[in-house]
C-alpha positions as a Python dict, from the first residue, in 0.01 Angstrom:
ca = {
    (1, 'M'): (0, 0, 0),
    (2, 'N'): (300, 229, 47),
    (3, 'H'): (339, 236, -332),
    (4, 'L'): (-23, 342, -370),
    (5, 'F'): (28, 644, -145),
    (6, 'W'): (375, 734, -286),
    (7, 'R'): (556, 670, 42),
    (8, 'V'): (827, 453, -121),
    (9, 'S'): (1120, 571, -336),
    (10, 'P'): (1172, 525, -621),
    (11, 'K'): (806, 571, -705),
    (12, 'M'): (645, 286, -893),
    (13, 'E'): (478, 360, -1223),
    (14, 'D'): (99, 353, -1192),
    (15, 'H'): (49, 77, -1448),
    (16, 'H'): (285, -154, -1251),
    (17, 'F'): (72, -114, -941),
    (18, 'A'): (-244, -222, -1123),
    (19, 'W'): (-71, -530, -1268),
    (20, 'I'): (69, -625, -927),
    (21, 'L'): (-276, -600, -766),
    (22, 'W'): (-421, -810, -1048),
    (23, 'Y'): (-160, -1087, -1005),
    (24, 'I'): (-194, -1082, -625),
    (25, 'W'): (-569, -1139, -678),
    (26, 'K'): (-499, -1420, -926),
    (27, 'G'): (-255, -1577, -677),
    (28, 'R'): (-522, -1557, -408),
    (29, 'N'): (-772, -1729, -638),
    (30, 'N'): (-517, -2001, -721),
    (31, 'K'): (-468, -2061, -347),
    (32, 'V'): (-839, -2061, -259),
    (33, 'F'): (-980, -2253, -556),
    (34, 'S'): (-689, -2473, -670),
    (35, 'N'): (-480, -2497, -351),
    (36, 'L'): (-174, -2372, -544),
    (37, 'D'): (94, -2177, -358),
    (38, 'I'): (277, -1924, -575),
    (39, 'D'): (598, -1761, -454),
    (40, 'P'): (527, -1388, -398),
    (41, 'R'): (854, -1304, -573),
    (42, 'D'): (734, -1490, -884),
    (43, 'T'): (402, -1305, -865),
    (44, 'L'): (587, -972, -854),
    (45, 'K'): (819, -1069, -1141),
    (46, 'I'): (530, -1183, -1361),
    (47, 'A'): (327, -869, -1285),
    (48, 'V'): (615, -632, -1363),
    (49, 'T'): (706, -830, -1676),
    (50, 'E'): (349, -828, -1806),
    (51, 'A'): (322, -454, -1734),
    (52, 'K'): (642, -393, -1931),
    (53, 'I'): (526, -612, -2220),
    (54, 'W'): (192, -428, -2225),
    (55, 'E'): (367, -90, -2235),
    (56, 'D'): (613, -208, -2503),
    (57, 'A'): (331, -352, -2713),
    (58, 'K'): (154, -15, -2721),
    (59, 'V'): (460, 155, -2872),
    (60, 'V'): (443, 166, -3250),
    (61, 'S'): (774, 51, -3393),
    (62, 'V'): (906, 214, -3705),
    (63, 'P'): (1070, -43, -3936),
    (64, 'V'): (1426, 36, -4039),
    (65, 'V'): (1425, 93, -4416),
    (66, 'D'): (1785, 8, -4498),
    (67, 'R'): (1804, -308, -4287),
    (68, 'P'): (1742, -632, -4479),
    (69, 'I'): (1436, -817, -4353),
    (70, 'P'): (1490, -1192, -4320),
    (71, 'S'): (1272, -1386, -4561),
    (72, 'L'): (1147, -1742, -4561),
    (73, 'P'): (1117, -1838, -4926),
    (74, 'I'): (999, -2189, -4842),
    (75, 'I'): (704, -2077, -4627),
    (76, 'P'): (609, -1714, -4699),
    (77, 'G'): (324, -1535, -4521),
    (78, 'R'): (220, -1379, -4193),
    (79, 'W'): (411, -1608, -3960),
    (80, 'C'): (496, -1621, -3593),
    (81, 'F'): (726, -1911, -3508),
    (82, 'T'): (705, -2034, -3148),
    (83, 'D'): (886, -2286, -2934),
    (84, 'G'): (923, -2395, -2574),
    (85, 'S'): (1233, -2544, -2415),
    (86, 'W'): (1214, -2778, -2116),
    (87, 'K'): (1456, -3006, -1934),
    (88, 'D'): (1372, -3237, -1646),
    (89, 'K'): (1597, -3089, -1375),
    (90, 'D'): (1608, -2723, -1485),
    (91, 'V'): (1447, -2458, -1265),
    (92, 'F'): (1314, -2263, -1564),
    (93, 'S'): (1154, -2353, -1892),
    (94, 'G'): (1221, -2124, -2188),
    (95, 'Q'): (981, -1966, -2434),
    (96, 'G'): (1064, -1803, -2766),
    (97, 'W'): (888, -1655, -3067),
    (98, 'Y'): (998, -1489, -3389),
    (99, 'S'): (775, -1277, -3614),
    (100, 'T'): (784, -1229, -3991),
    (101, 'L'): (467, -1017, -3998),
    (102, 'E'): (470, -703, -4211),
    (103, 'G'): (573, -411, -3993),
    (104, 'F'): (697, -651, -3726),
    (105, 'A'): (943, -861, -3929),
    (106, 'G'): (1234, -961, -3712),
    (107, 'L'): (1049, -883, -3386),
    (108, 'M'): (1123, -1158, -3137),
    (109, 'G'): (1044, -1254, -2782),
    (110, 'A'): (1219, -1477, -2529),
    (111, 'R'): (1154, -1535, -2161),
    (112, 'N'): (1187, -1800, -1895),
    (113, 'V'): (929, -1909, -1639),
    (114, 'R'): (926, -2163, -1362),
    (115, 'A'): (949, -2502, -1531),
    (116, 'S'): (622, -2681, -1601),
    (117, 'L'): (578, -3049, -1535),
    (118, 'P'): (570, -3200, -1887),
    (119, 'P'): (734, -3044, -2194),
    (120, 'L'): (391, -3004, -2358),
    (121, 'H'): (307, -2735, -2100),
    (122, 'S'): (618, -2540, -2196),
    (123, 'E'): (520, -2555, -2564),
    (124, 'I'): (164, -2443, -2493),
    (125, 'E'): (279, -2162, -2262),
    (126, 'A'): (520, -2041, -2534),
    (127, 'L'): (242, -2048, -2792),
    (128, 'I'): (-5, -1869, -2565),
    (129, 'W'): (251, -1601, -2480),
    (130, 'A'): (325, -1547, -2851),
    (131, 'M'): (-50, -1522, -2922),
    (132, 'E'): (-95, -1269, -2640),
    (133, 'C'): (195, -1060, -2774),
    (134, 'M'): (53, -1065, -3128),
    (135, 'R'): (-291, -971, -2998),
    (136, 'N'): (-138, -683, -2796),
    (137, 'L'): (29, -567, -3119),
    (138, 'H'): (-318, -575, -3285),
    (139, 'Q'): (-210, -848, -3526),
    (140, 'F'): (-524, -1055, -3571),
    (141, 'R'): (-436, -1245, -3890),
    (142, 'V'): (-143, -1463, -3797),
    (143, 'T'): (-21, -1811, -3880),
    (144, 'F'): (153, -1959, -3575),
    (145, 'A'): (415, -2224, -3648),
    (146, 'T'): (561, -2464, -3396),
    (147, 'D'): (753, -2787, -3412),
    (148, 'Y'): (542, -2952, -3140),
    (149, 'I'): (176, -2848, -3126),
    (150, 'K'): (-49, -2910, -3423),
    (151, 'T'): (-377, -2726, -3353),
    (152, 'L'): (-496, -2452, -3118),
    (153, 'R'): (-687, -2137, -3216),
    (154, 'E'): (-789, -1846, -3000),
    (155, 'N'): (-857, -1472, -3016),
    (156, 'F'): (-783, -1424, -3386),
    (157, 'H'): (-999, -1350, -3690),
    (158, 'S'): (-787, -1581, -3899),
    (159, 'S'): (-517, -1798, -3750),
    (160, 'E'): (-355, -2133, -3802),
    (161, 'I'): (-126, -2339, -3587),
    (162, 'I'): (70, -2587, -3791),
    (163, 'Y'): (348, -2832, -3739),
    (164, 'V'): (686, -2737, -3884),
    (165, 'P'): (1007, -2942, -3868),
    (166, 'R'): (1265, -2823, -3618),
    (167, 'T'): (1490, -2724, -3910),
    (168, 'Q'): (1237, -2453, -4003),
    (169, 'N'): (1191, -2341, -3642),
    (170, 'K'): (1553, -2270, -3550),
    (171, 'K'): (1506, -1905, -3448),
    (172, 'A'): (1224, -1960, -3195),
    (173, 'D'): (1392, -2280, -3074),
    (174, 'G'): (1724, -2101, -3018),
    (175, 'L'): (1554, -1815, -2832),
    (176, 'A'): (1366, -2058, -2606),
    (177, 'R'): (1680, -2262, -2530),
    (178, 'G'): (1879, -1945, -2462),
    (179, 'A'): (1614, -1816, -2220),
    (180, 'R'): (1595, -2153, -2042),
    (181, 'T'): (1967, -2157, -1963),
    (182, 'Q'): (1971, -1814, -1795),
    (183, 'A'): (2041, -1816, -1423),
    (184, 'S'): (1769, -1564, -1341),
    (185, 'F'): (1431, -1446, -1467),
    (186, 'V'): (1454, -1290, -1816),
    (187, 'V'): (1215, -1145, -2072),
    (188, 'H'): (1304, -992, -2407),
    (189, 'M'): (1089, -848, -2685),
    (190, 'D'): (1262, -651, -2960),
    (191, 'D'): (1377, -675, -3321),
    (192, 'E'): (1737, -714, -3198),
    (193, 'P'): (1860, -1038, -3034),
    (194, 'P'): (1903, -1026, -2656),
    (195, 'T'): (2258, -968, -2526),
    (196, 'W'): (2268, -1316, -2375),
    (197, 'F'): (2171, -1480, -2705),
    (198, 'T'): (2481, -1630, -2872),
    (199, 'E'): (2335, -1803, -3176),
    (200, 'S'): (2290, -1625, -3508),
    (201, 'I'): (1935, -1533, -3606),
}
């Protein structure tokens, strides 16, 4: 409550406060209705991350004219490649996506979250996060491509989720694996690779 009444320095941005309250409420509901305990630090990290993603998604990016835009001659179109990365004993699972949409070509996202139980959850979480990001960018005609999940549609006027071989999903796969191996919580959404990303895009 100290943040609400500006008694703490540095002052928190107003939109962070709303997101934190929302995720505290969601955590309370998870405890009451599903008997799930969520670490308060994870709740705070997720709330701040989602607030930042929301703010970033509202900023209109101006495409660089002289920079070559990567093309996929084999599978052209309005694509968002997604992937999740999961290992049995790792603390985090990784999520990555890479966009080839007009006006957002080269935009990518990578983050890690507490590891889910089976790898399928990591793949679905990565896909859902990519869909949320595209929706926040007001991109409602998107073909989502993943090397694991074959069908799931939600919140789009026209969307497809298709299977692609791992060889055609290298960018999203690399981003997800890179995020998974970080020692701490990370999130990245930009048209430039994150500083911790060592593979070539």
